[in-house]
Coordinates of C-alpha atoms in Angstrom, one line a residue:
Chain A
M1 CA -2.9 50.3 81.1
A2 CA -0.4 48.0 79.4
N3 CA -2.9 47.5 76.6
V4 CA -3.2 51.2 75.8
A5 CA -1.7 52.0 72.4
I6 CA -2.7 55.7 72.1
A7 CA -3.5 58.0 75.0
A8 CA -4.5 61.6 74.2
E9 CA -5.2 63.9 77.1
Q10 CA -6.8 67.2 77.0
I11 CA -5.5 68.1 73.6
N12 CA -6.5 71.4 72.1
K13 CA -5.9 72.9 68.6
W14 CA -6.8 76.2 67.2
F15 CA -6.1 77.9 64.0
G16 CA -5.8 81.6 63.2
E17 CA -5.6 84.6 65.4
G18 CA -8.1 87.1 66.8
E19 CA -11.6 87.0 65.4
A20 CA -10.5 84.5 62.7
R21 CA -9.4 82.1 65.4
T22 CA -11.0 78.7 65.2
H23 CA -10.9 76.2 68.0
A24 CA -10.8 73.0 66.0
V25 CA -10.3 70.4 68.8
K26 CA -11.4 71.2 72.4
D27 CA -10.1 69.4 75.4
F28 CA -10.1 66.1 73.6
S29 CA -9.1 63.0 75.6
F30 CA -9.4 59.4 74.6
E31 CA -7.6 56.0 74.6
A32 CA -7.2 53.4 71.9
N33 CA -6.1 49.9 72.7
F34 CA -4.1 47.3 71.0
G35 CA -6.1 44.6 69.3
E36 CA -9.0 46.9 68.5
I37 CA -10.4 48.9 65.6
L38 CA -11.5 52.3 66.8
Y39 CA -13.6 54.5 64.6
V40 CA -13.7 58.3 64.9
V41 CA -16.9 59.6 63.3
G42 CA -18.6 62.9 63.0
P43 CA -19.8 65.4 60.5
S44 CA -17.5 67.4 58.3
G45 CA -15.7 70.2 60.2
S46 CA -16.1 68.4 63.5
G47 CA -12.3 68.2 64.0
K48 CA -11.7 64.5 63.1
T49 CA -8.8 65.0 60.7
T50 CA -7.2 67.6 63.0
M51 CA -7.5 65.2 66.0
L52 CA -6.1 62.3 63.8
S53 CA -3.2 64.5 62.8
M54 CA -2.3 65.3 66.4
I55 CA -2.5 61.7 67.6
S56 CA -0.3 60.5 64.8
G57 CA 2.5 63.0 65.2
I58 CA 1.8 65.2 62.2
L59 CA 0.2 68.3 63.7
R60 CA 1.4 69.7 67.0
P61 CA -1.4 70.5 69.5
N62 CA -1.5 73.8 71.3
S63 CA -1.9 72.0 74.6
G64 CA -2.3 68.5 76.0
T65 CA -0.3 65.4 75.6
V66 CA -0.3 62.4 73.2
K67 CA 1.3 59.2 74.3
I68 CA 1.9 56.3 72.0
E69 CA 3.0 53.2 73.8
G70 CA 3.9 55.5 76.7
T71 CA 6.1 57.9 74.6
D72 CA 5.1 61.5 74.7
I73 CA 5.5 62.0 71.0
W74 CA 5.3 65.8 71.0
N75 CA 8.4 65.9 73.2
L76 CA 10.4 64.3 70.5
D77 CA 12.4 66.6 68.1
N78 CA 11.4 66.7 64.5
D79 CA 13.8 64.0 63.3
A80 CA 13.0 61.7 66.1
L81 CA 9.3 62.2 65.6
A82 CA 9.7 61.4 61.8
E83 CA 11.6 58.3 62.8
F84 CA 8.9 57.4 65.3
R85 CA 6.2 57.7 62.6
L86 CA 8.3 55.7 60.2
H87 CA 8.7 52.8 62.5
K88 CA 5.5 52.9 64.7
I89 CA 2.7 54.4 62.6
G90 CA 1.3 53.3 59.3
F91 CA -0.8 55.7 57.3
V92 CA -3.5 55.1 54.7
F93 CA -4.5 58.4 53.1
Q94 CA -7.9 59.2 51.8
D95 CA -6.6 59.7 48.3
F96 CA -4.0 56.9 48.7
H97 CA -1.1 59.2 47.5
L98 CA 0.6 56.5 45.5
F99 CA 3.4 57.5 43.2
P100 CA 2.2 57.0 39.7
R101 CA 5.8 56.8 38.3
L102 CA 6.7 53.9 40.5
T103 CA 5.6 50.3 40.3
T104 CA 3.1 49.0 42.8
A105 CA 5.8 47.0 44.6
E106 CA 8.1 50.1 44.7
N107 CA 5.2 52.1 46.2
V108 CA 4.7 49.5 48.9
A109 CA 8.5 49.4 49.7
I110 CA 8.8 53.1 50.3
P111 CA 8.7 53.0 54.2
L112 CA 11.4 50.3 54.2
I113 CA 13.5 52.4 51.8
L114 CA 13.1 55.4 54.1
Q115 CA 14.3 53.1 56.9
K116 CA 17.5 52.7 54.8
R117 CA 16.8 49.1 54.0
S118 CA 18.4 47.9 50.8
W119 CA 16.4 48.3 47.6
D120 CA 16.2 44.6 46.9
E121 CA 15.3 43.6 50.4
A122 CA 12.6 46.3 50.5
L123 CA 11.1 45.1 47.3
K124 CA 11.2 41.5 48.5
E125 CA 9.2 42.4 51.5
A126 CA 6.8 44.4 49.4
Q127 CA 6.1 41.3 47.4
V128 CA 5.1 39.5 50.6
D129 CA 2.8 42.3 51.7
L130 CA 1.3 42.5 48.3
E131 CA 0.5 38.8 48.6
I132 CA -1.2 39.6 52.0
V133 CA -3.5 42.1 50.3
G134 CA -4.0 39.8 47.3
L135 CA -2.2 41.8 44.7
K136 CA 1.0 39.8 44.2
D137 CA 0.3 39.6 40.4
R138 CA 0.1 43.4 40.2
A139 CA 3.5 44.1 41.7
Q140 CA 5.1 45.4 38.5
L141 CA 2.2 47.5 37.3
P142 CA 2.0 51.3 38.0
P143 CA -0.8 52.2 40.4
V144 CA -2.8 54.0 37.7
K145 CA -3.4 50.6 36.1
L146 CA -5.2 49.4 39.2
S147 CA -8.8 49.9 40.3
G148 CA -9.7 52.1 43.2
G149 CA -10.1 49.1 45.5
E150 CA -6.8 47.7 44.4
Q151 CA -5.1 51.1 45.0
Q152 CA -6.6 51.1 48.5
R153 CA -5.1 47.7 49.1
V154 CA -1.7 48.9 47.8
A155 CA -1.9 51.8 50.3
I156 CA -2.7 49.4 53.1
A157 CA 0.3 47.2 52.1
R158 CA 2.5 50.3 52.2
A159 CA 1.1 51.2 55.6
I160 CA 1.8 47.8 57.1
I161 CA 5.1 46.9 55.5
S162 CA 7.1 48.3 58.4
R163 CA 5.0 46.3 60.8
P164 CA 3.7 49.4 62.7
D165 CA 1.9 49.1 66.0
I166 CA -0.5 51.9 65.0
L167 CA -2.4 52.0 61.7
I168 CA -4.2 55.2 60.8
L169 CA -6.8 55.1 58.0
D170 CA -8.3 58.4 56.9
E171 CA -11.7 58.0 55.2
P172 CA -10.7 54.6 53.7
T173 CA -14.0 54.2 51.9
A174 CA -14.5 57.8 50.6
S175 CA -13.0 57.0 47.2
L176 CA -14.6 53.6 46.8
D177 CA -18.1 52.3 46.0
G178 CA -20.1 50.8 48.8
D179 CA -19.3 47.1 48.3
T180 CA -15.6 47.7 47.7
G181 CA -15.4 49.9 50.8
R182 CA -17.0 47.3 52.9
N183 CA -14.7 44.6 51.5
I184 CA -11.6 46.7 52.2
V185 CA -12.5 47.4 55.9
S186 CA -13.6 43.7 56.3
F187 CA -10.2 42.8 54.9
V188 CA -8.5 45.0 57.3
R189 CA -10.4 43.6 60.2
K190 CA -9.6 40.0 59.2
N191 CA -6.1 40.2 58.0
I192 CA -4.4 43.4 59.4
L193 CA -5.7 43.7 62.9
T194 CA -3.7 41.7 65.4
D195 CA -3.4 41.7 69.2
Q196 CA -0.3 43.9 68.9
R197 CA -1.8 46.4 66.6
C198 CA -4.2 49.3 67.1
I199 CA -6.2 50.6 64.1
V200 CA -7.8 54.0 64.1
I201 CA -10.2 54.8 61.3
V202 CA -11.7 58.2 60.6
T203 CA -14.9 57.9 58.7
H204 CA -18.4 59.1 58.3
D205 CA -19.5 56.0 56.3
S206 CA -22.1 54.3 58.4
R207 CA -22.1 51.2 56.2
I208 CA -18.8 50.1 57.7
Y209 CA -19.6 50.7 61.4
E210 CA -20.2 46.9 61.9
F211 CA -16.4 46.4 61.7
A212 CA -15.5 48.7 64.6
D213 CA -14.8 47.5 68.1
R214 CA -15.5 51.0 69.5
I215 CA -16.8 54.2 68.0
V216 CA -16.2 57.6 69.2
K217 CA -18.1 60.6 67.9
M218 CA -16.8 64.1 67.5
E219 CA -18.9 67.2 67.2
D220 CA -17.7 70.8 67.1
G221 CA -14.2 69.7 68.1
R222 CA -15.4 67.8 71.2
L223 CA -15.6 64.1 72.0
M224 CA -19.1 62.9 72.4
G225 CA -19.1 59.7 74.4
V226 CA -21.1 57.5 72.0
D227 CA -20.6 53.8 71.9
K228 CA -20.9 51.4 68.9
E229 CA -24.4 50.2 69.7
K230 CA -25.9 53.6 69.7
L231 CA -24.4 54.4 66.4
D232 CA -25.5 51.1 64.9
A233 CA -29.0 52.0 65.8
Q234 CA -28.9 55.3 64.0
Chain B
M1 CA 1.9 72.4 77.4
A2 CA 4.8 71.3 79.5
R3 CA 7.9 70.5 77.5
Q4 CA 10.4 67.8 78.5
T5 CA 13.9 67.3 77.1
R6 CA 13.5 66.1 73.6
T7 CA 15.2 62.8 72.8
A8 CA 15.2 60.1 70.1
H9 CA 12.8 57.3 70.8
P10 CA 14.7 54.3 72.3
S11 CA 12.8 51.8 70.2
I12 CA 14.2 53.2 67.0
L13 CA 17.2 51.2 65.9
P14 CA 20.4 52.6 64.5
I15 CA 21.2 51.9 60.9
A16 CA 22.4 48.4 60.6
E17 CA 25.5 47.5 58.5
N18 CA 23.5 45.9 55.7
R19 CA 21.4 49.0 55.2
C20 CA 21.7 51.4 52.3
P21 CA 22.1 54.9 53.8
M22 CA 20.8 57.0 50.9
G23 CA 20.9 54.8 47.8
G24 CA 17.2 53.8 48.0
I25 CA 15.9 57.3 48.4
L26 CA 18.0 58.5 45.5
R27 CA 16.7 55.6 43.4
I28 CA 13.2 56.7 44.1
A29 CA 14.1 60.2 43.1
Y30 CA 15.7 58.9 39.9
K31 CA 12.6 56.8 39.0
L32 CA 10.2 59.7 39.8
L33 CA 12.3 61.8 37.4
V34 CA 13.0 59.5 34.4
N35 CA 9.7 57.7 34.5
D36 CA 7.9 61.0 33.9
R37 CA 9.1 60.9 30.4
T38 CA 7.4 64.0 29.1
K39 CA 8.8 66.3 31.7
Y40 CA 12.1 64.5 31.7
A41 CA 12.4 65.0 28.0
A42 CA 11.4 68.7 28.3
L43 CA 14.0 69.2 31.0
L44 CA 16.7 67.5 29.0
I45 CA 15.8 69.3 25.8
G46 CA 15.8 72.7 27.7
I47 CA 19.2 72.1 29.3
T48 CA 20.7 70.4 26.3
F49 CA 19.6 73.3 24.0
A50 CA 20.9 75.9 26.5
V51 CA 24.3 74.1 26.9
F52 CA 24.5 73.7 23.1
L53 CA 23.9 77.4 22.5
M54 CA 26.3 78.5 25.2
I55 CA 29.1 76.2 24.1
E56 CA 28.5 76.9 20.4
M57 CA 28.6 80.7 21.0
T58 CA 31.7 80.6 23.2
S59 CA 33.4 78.1 20.9
L60 CA 32.8 80.3 17.9
F61 CA 34.3 83.2 19.9
A62 CA 37.2 81.1 21.0
G63 CA 37.8 80.0 17.4
I64 CA 37.7 83.5 16.2
L65 CA 40.1 84.7 18.9
A66 CA 42.5 81.8 18.2
R67 CA 42.5 82.4 14.5
S68 CA 42.9 86.1 14.9
S69 CA 46.3 85.4 16.4
A70 CA 47.2 82.7 13.9
T71 CA 50.3 84.6 12.6
V72 CA 51.6 85.1 16.1
I73 CA 51.1 81.5 17.0
N74 CA 52.5 80.1 13.8
I75 CA 55.7 82.3 13.7
G76 CA 56.3 81.6 17.4
A77 CA 58.7 84.4 18.3
S78 CA 59.2 85.1 22.0
V79 CA 59.0 88.9 21.7
W80 CA 57.4 91.0 19.0
V81 CA 58.4 94.6 18.4
M82 CA 55.7 96.8 16.7
D83 CA 54.3 100.2 16.4
P84 CA 52.3 101.1 19.6
A85 CA 49.2 101.7 17.5
I86 CA 48.9 98.1 16.3
Q87 CA 45.6 96.6 17.3
T88 CA 45.7 93.2 15.4
V89 CA 48.5 91.3 13.8
A90 CA 46.8 91.7 10.4
N91 CA 46.8 95.5 10.4
T92 CA 50.5 96.3 10.3
I93 CA 52.2 99.6 10.7
P94 CA 55.6 99.3 9.0
L95 CA 58.7 100.1 11.1
P96 CA 61.7 102.2 10.0
D97 CA 64.8 100.1 9.3
Y98 CA 66.8 101.8 12.1
V99 CA 64.5 100.2 14.7
L100 CA 66.1 96.8 13.8
D101 CA 69.5 98.2 14.5
E102 CA 68.4 99.7 17.8
V103 CA 66.8 96.6 19.0
R104 CA 69.8 94.5 18.1
S105 CA 71.9 96.8 20.2
I106 CA 69.8 96.2 23.4
P107 CA 71.7 94.1 25.9
G108 CA 69.9 90.9 26.4
V109 CA 68.8 90.5 22.8
K110 CA 70.1 87.2 21.4
Y111 CA 69.0 88.1 17.9
A112 CA 66.3 90.2 16.1
V113 CA 65.0 89.7 12.6
P114 CA 62.5 91.5 10.5
L115 CA 59.2 90.0 9.4
Y116 CA 57.0 91.0 6.5
S117 CA 53.3 90.4 6.7
G118 CA 51.0 91.7 4.1
A119 CA 48.1 91.1 1.7
A120 CA 48.4 90.5 -2.0
L121 CA 46.3 89.4 -5.0
L122 CA 47.4 86.2 -6.7
K123 CA 46.5 85.3 -10.3
L124 CA 46.1 81.6 -10.4
H125 CA 46.9 79.2 -13.2
D126 CA 43.4 79.3 -14.6
G127 CA 43.3 83.1 -14.6
T128 CA 41.2 83.6 -11.5
Y129 CA 42.4 85.9 -8.7
Q130 CA 42.7 85.0 -5.1
A131 CA 43.6 87.2 -2.1
V132 CA 46.5 85.8 -0.1
N133 CA 48.5 86.7 3.0
I134 CA 52.3 86.9 2.2
V135 CA 54.7 86.2 5.1
G136 CA 58.3 87.3 4.4
L137 CA 60.8 85.5 6.6
D138 CA 64.2 86.9 7.3
D139 CA 66.5 85.8 4.5
T140 CA 69.4 84.9 6.7
S141 CA 67.7 82.9 9.5
L142 CA 64.3 82.0 8.0
F143 CA 63.1 82.5 11.6
G144 CA 59.4 81.5 12.0
R145 CA 59.4 79.1 9.1
P146 CA 56.6 76.6 9.0
L147 CA 57.1 72.8 9.1
L148 CA 57.3 71.4 5.6
D149 CA 55.2 68.4 4.5
T150 CA 56.8 68.2 1.1
G151 CA 59.7 70.0 -0.4
N152 CA 63.0 71.4 1.0
I153 CA 63.2 74.6 3.0
E154 CA 66.4 75.5 1.1
D155 CA 64.3 75.8 -2.1
I156 CA 62.8 79.0 -0.7
F157 CA 66.0 80.7 -1.8
A158 CA 65.3 79.5 -5.4
E159 CA 64.1 81.9 -8.0
N160 CA 60.4 83.0 -7.5
A161 CA 60.0 80.5 -4.7
F162 CA 57.0 80.4 -2.4
I163 CA 55.8 77.9 0.2
A164 CA 52.1 77.3 0.4
V165 CA 50.5 76.5 3.7
K166 CA 48.1 73.5 3.7
D167 CA 45.5 74.8 6.1
S168 CA 41.7 75.1 5.7
E169 CA 42.2 77.8 3.0
F170 CA 44.6 75.7 0.9
Y171 CA 41.9 74.6 -1.5
K172 CA 41.4 78.3 -2.6
L173 CA 44.8 78.1 -4.3
Q174 CA 43.3 75.2 -6.3
N175 CA 45.3 72.7 -4.2
P176 CA 48.7 73.5 -5.6
A177 CA 51.6 71.0 -5.8
I178 CA 55.4 71.6 -6.0
G179 CA 56.0 73.3 -9.3
T180 CA 52.6 75.0 -9.5
E181 CA 52.9 78.5 -10.9
F182 CA 51.0 81.7 -10.3
E183 CA 51.4 85.4 -10.9
L184 CA 51.9 88.1 -8.2
N185 CA 52.0 91.7 -9.4
D186 CA 53.1 90.4 -12.8
H187 CA 55.9 88.4 -11.2
R188 CA 56.1 84.7 -11.7
G189 CA 55.8 82.6 -8.6
V190 CA 56.4 78.9 -8.1
I191 CA 55.4 76.7 -5.2
V192 CA 58.5 74.9 -3.9
G193 CA 57.1 73.4 -0.7
I194 CA 53.8 72.6 1.1
A195 CA 53.9 73.3 4.8
H196 CA 51.5 73.0 7.7
V197 CA 50.9 75.4 10.6
S198 CA 49.2 75.0 13.9
S199 CA 46.5 77.6 13.3
S200 CA 44.6 78.9 10.3
G201 CA 43.9 82.5 9.8
L202 CA 40.7 84.4 10.6
F203 CA 40.0 86.1 7.3
G204 CA 39.7 83.1 5.0
V205 CA 42.7 83.7 2.8
P206 CA 45.5 81.3 2.1
T207 CA 49.0 82.0 3.3
L208 CA 52.2 81.9 1.3
Y209 CA 55.7 82.0 2.9
T210 CA 58.7 83.5 1.1
T211 CA 61.8 85.4 2.0
Y212 CA 61.6 88.9 3.4
N213 CA 63.4 90.4 0.4
R214 CA 61.3 88.6 -2.2
A215 CA 58.2 89.7 -0.4
L216 CA 59.4 93.3 -0.7
Q217 CA 60.2 92.7 -4.3
Y218 CA 56.8 91.2 -5.3
V219 CA 54.4 93.2 -3.1
P220 CA 54.1 97.0 -3.5
N221 CA 55.2 98.7 -0.3
P222 CA 55.3 102.0 1.5
R223 CA 58.6 103.7 2.5
F224 CA 59.0 101.5 5.6
T225 CA 58.7 97.8 5.1
M226 CA 59.2 95.9 8.3
S227 CA 55.9 94.7 9.7
Y228 CA 57.4 93.4 12.9
L229 CA 60.7 92.6 14.5
L230 CA 61.0 89.2 15.9
V231 CA 63.3 89.1 19.0
E232 CA 64.8 86.3 20.9
P233 CA 66.1 87.3 24.3
K234 CA 69.2 85.7 25.8
T235 CA 67.2 84.7 28.8
P236 CA 63.6 85.2 29.9
A237 CA 64.8 87.6 32.5
D238 CA 66.0 89.9 29.7
I239 CA 62.5 90.5 28.4
A240 CA 61.7 93.2 30.9
L241 CA 64.8 95.2 29.9
I242 CA 64.1 94.7 26.2
K243 CA 60.5 95.9 26.6
Q244 CA 61.7 98.9 28.6
Q245 CA 64.3 99.9 25.9
V246 CA 61.9 99.5 23.1
T247 CA 59.3 101.6 24.9
A248 CA 61.9 104.3 25.4
D249 CA 62.4 104.3 21.6
G250 CA 58.7 104.9 21.1
Y251 CA 57.8 101.4 20.0
L252 CA 56.1 98.5 21.7
A253 CA 57.6 95.1 22.6
L254 CA 55.2 92.4 23.6
T255 CA 55.7 88.7 24.5
K256 CA 53.9 86.2 22.4
G257 CA 51.2 85.8 25.1
E258 CA 50.8 89.5 25.5
F259 CA 50.4 90.0 21.8
I260 CA 47.8 87.3 21.6
D261 CA 46.0 88.9 24.6
K262 CA 46.1 92.3 22.9
I263 CA 44.6 90.9 19.8
S264 CA 41.9 89.0 21.7
N265 CA 41.1 92.1 23.7
F266 CA 40.7 94.1 20.5
Y267 CA 38.1 91.7 19.2
K268 CA 36.4 91.4 22.6
Y269 CA 36.1 95.0 23.5
Q270 CA 36.8 97.1 20.3
T271 CA 34.4 95.3 18.0
G272 CA 30.8 94.1 18.3
I273 CA 31.9 90.4 18.2
G274 CA 32.5 90.1 22.0
T275 CA 29.3 91.9 22.9
N276 CA 27.2 89.9 20.5
M277 CA 28.6 86.6 21.8
L278 CA 28.1 87.7 25.4
I279 CA 24.4 88.6 24.6
M280 CA 23.9 85.3 22.8
T281 CA 25.4 83.4 25.7
V282 CA 23.3 85.2 28.3
I283 CA 20.2 84.6 26.1
S284 CA 21.1 80.9 25.9
F285 CA 21.4 80.9 29.7
I286 CA 18.0 82.6 30.2
I287 CA 16.4 80.2 27.7
G288 CA 17.8 77.2 29.5
L289 CA 16.9 78.6 32.9
S290 CA 13.4 79.4 31.8
I291 CA 12.7 76.0 30.3
S292 CA 14.3 73.9 32.9
G293 CA 13.3 76.0 35.8
Q294 CA 9.7 76.1 34.8
T295 CA 9.5 72.5 33.9
F296 CA 11.2 71.4 37.1
Y297 CA 8.9 73.7 39.1
T298 CA 5.9 72.0 37.5
F299 CA 7.4 68.6 38.1
V300 CA 7.8 69.4 41.8
I301 CA 4.3 70.9 42.1
E302 CA 2.8 67.8 40.5
N303 CA 4.6 65.7 43.0
L304 CA 4.1 68.0 46.0
E305 CA 1.3 65.9 47.6
K306 CA 3.5 62.8 47.2
F307 CA 6.4 64.5 48.9
G308 CA 3.9 65.5 51.6
A309 CA 2.9 61.9 51.9
L310 CA 6.5 60.9 52.2
K311 CA 6.9 63.5 55.0
A312 CA 3.9 62.0 56.8
I313 CA 5.2 58.5 56.5
G314 CA 8.5 59.6 58.1
A315 CA 10.8 61.1 55.5
K316 CA 12.9 63.9 56.9
G317 CA 13.2 67.3 55.3
R318 CA 16.9 66.8 54.4
E319 CA 16.0 63.6 52.7
L320 CA 13.4 65.3 50.5
I321 CA 16.0 68.1 49.8
L322 CA 18.5 65.4 48.8
M323 CA 15.9 63.9 46.4
I324 CA 15.3 67.2 44.7
L325 CA 18.9 68.2 44.5
F326 CA 19.7 64.8 43.1
Q327 CA 17.0 65.1 40.4
A328 CA 18.1 68.6 39.5
T329 CA 21.8 67.6 39.4
F330 CA 21.1 64.4 37.4
V331 CA 19.0 66.1 34.8
S332 CA 21.5 69.0 34.5
L333 CA 24.6 66.9 34.1
T334 CA 22.8 64.6 31.6
G335 CA 21.7 67.7 29.7
Y336 CA 25.2 69.2 30.0
G337 CA 26.7 66.0 28.5
M338 CA 24.2 65.9 25.7
G339 CA 24.7 69.6 25.0
V340 CA 28.5 69.2 24.8
G341 CA 28.1 66.1 22.6
L342 CA 25.6 67.9 20.3
C343 CA 27.9 70.9 20.0
A344 CA 30.9 68.7 19.1
L345 CA 28.7 66.9 16.5
I346 CA 27.5 70.1 14.9
I347 CA 31.1 71.5 14.8
W348 CA 32.3 68.3 13.2
L349 CA 29.5 68.3 10.7
A350 CA 30.1 71.9 9.9
R351 CA 33.8 71.3 9.3
L352 CA 33.0 68.5 6.8
N353 CA 31.5 71.2 4.6
L354 CA 33.3 74.3 5.8
P355 CA 36.9 73.5 6.5
D356 CA 37.6 77.0 7.8
Y357 CA 34.7 76.9 10.2
A358 CA 36.1 78.8 13.2
A359 CA 34.8 77.1 16.3
M360 CA 36.9 75.6 19.0
I361 CA 35.7 73.9 22.2
T362 CA 38.0 74.8 25.0
Y363 CA 38.2 73.8 28.6
G364 CA 37.2 77.4 29.4
N365 CA 34.0 77.1 27.3
L366 CA 33.2 73.8 29.0
G367 CA 33.8 75.3 32.4
L368 CA 31.7 78.3 31.7
A369 CA 28.8 76.2 30.4
F370 CA 29.2 73.9 33.4
V371 CA 29.0 76.8 35.9
M372 CA 25.9 78.1 34.1
V373 CA 24.3 74.7 34.2
V374 CA 25.1 74.5 37.9
V375 CA 23.4 77.8 38.4
I376 CA 20.4 76.6 36.4
A377 CA 20.2 73.5 38.5
G378 CA 20.6 75.5 41.7
I379 CA 17.9 78.0 40.9
S380 CA 15.5 75.3 39.7
S381 CA 16.0 73.1 42.7
Y382 CA 15.9 76.0 45.1
V383 CA 12.3 76.7 44.0
G384 CA 11.4 73.1 44.4
V385 CA 13.1 72.7 47.8
R386 CA 11.2 75.7 49.1
K387 CA 7.9 74.3 48.0
V388 CA 8.6 70.8 49.4
L389 CA 9.8 72.2 52.7
R390 CA 6.7 74.2 53.1
I391 CA 4.3 71.4 52.4
E392 CA 2.9 70.1 55.7
P393 CA 1.8 66.5 56.1
F394 CA -1.4 67.8 57.7
D395 CA -2.3 69.3 54.3
I396 CA -2.2 65.7 53.0
F397 CA -4.8 64.7 55.5
R398 CA -6.9 67.7 54.9
G399 CA -6.9 66.8 51.1

């Protein structure tokens, strides 16, 4: 149990009312452990993103509990939950969501700045993380001057700069070509994953399945207990 | 879902001493604003233009109002006695001579002297004609005399003597010097002094000072000749009694400030000037609000997903509000400063070519424009704040 990073139990989420009501996630339970990369896969509309939002403290479930390192995150108030995300969870969004008017280093430094660290200190640490992702020489460029793969690396550097225990990647290869996507996930596997970190990746890109420790499949809002080998064979 | 007591997570550390509470967030906001140069320029131009128009309009109005009371300001008497029908200092209704005796007999009056103020047509040395304002000062006291730059005040008692005022209209007298001659109603006139006053007149005519009796002698007049009575009370407390007695006699006594207000109110409410200025100021405000509000709204909309991403990462709602308020305040104050500077520059340039250009930037104008800019910033940021608070981080995941 001590190795469990995320524990979701019987979470449900529905949208709308009456006939328009959609049950997006149904009685979903799962655990993700430190030191592993867990993939959540499934077709569009299967509830992956909704589930991901609930386990990362962004979307409140209608029922069920989500515990991260033993903390029931949905019992925290809004400010405490925001602080929790800021310190404990790193996000890599599908479209990166980098600020085009800031330099690459400033983009990476944002979580530390939100943590009220000094500007200079945050930028100094951003340089270190940019070096980790191999973009030290791009620090002063705006993100729009970078390639898609480089922007993805910047987004990863931003996600890990606060040394979060949980890293959430939403469709990390969706905006990238095949080779670049594989390289990015391979990079995450080799350089970002540690024994003290849990990485959850939502994807439907079967070309990167080889980098997962475990794969869970969702269909119609439910967890289908599928392991990695079965998916590899598909 | 069972709810427990909500608490902050114990692993989250308090802000350490070496941390910067809000500076970094504001710096991000600043960079997001100024690095988007097109929108920043559009915002600045909108607010600068609006502030310029608002201050220019109100400054023109303030200048007109100040000049409309130039005679009252320059003469400087504490109390003015006049016909109740007077609306502006320029449109005089002569008073009968007995009013002077009655006013002098009021307890509390230290002294009272007559003043002549009227228009005349001057024939200059080269044969051209120039309209002027003649001010006739009490022969005995010369009360209300201007400060002389050249010449001696005693020379005003010399034959045909006049003192020219060196204001923005002075050049219309062909820049006379001591000894310069002119004709007034076939009378010879001589400049014996050059004086300066604190305020130029509104109607673009030069001013000549002479004695009261010479003014009556040179300028054709109706049966009654006193334009105003200038009264000095023994103490300020006597003013109320003087006003009461004068009113009982069927005339009006006003303090200097009251007379200026009366003249200002006439131009504000009895002419179209005040209404037109108000309309122009409101239009300027609407233009500024439209440009800056729309541009700021577009700016926020374009950054909405980014604000949502910040929320997902862990930014709190109040921090995002602070960013938007800072951006709106920064651009508004910068635009305000540029607008004030531009207005001052334009007025300065205008005065280089038009010495009698009636515009005056007052603290009131600056304050009014500032309040309007604050309103523009408030409305612009309100729209942005509403949008940003409504964006859900979940929307960022959904794409």
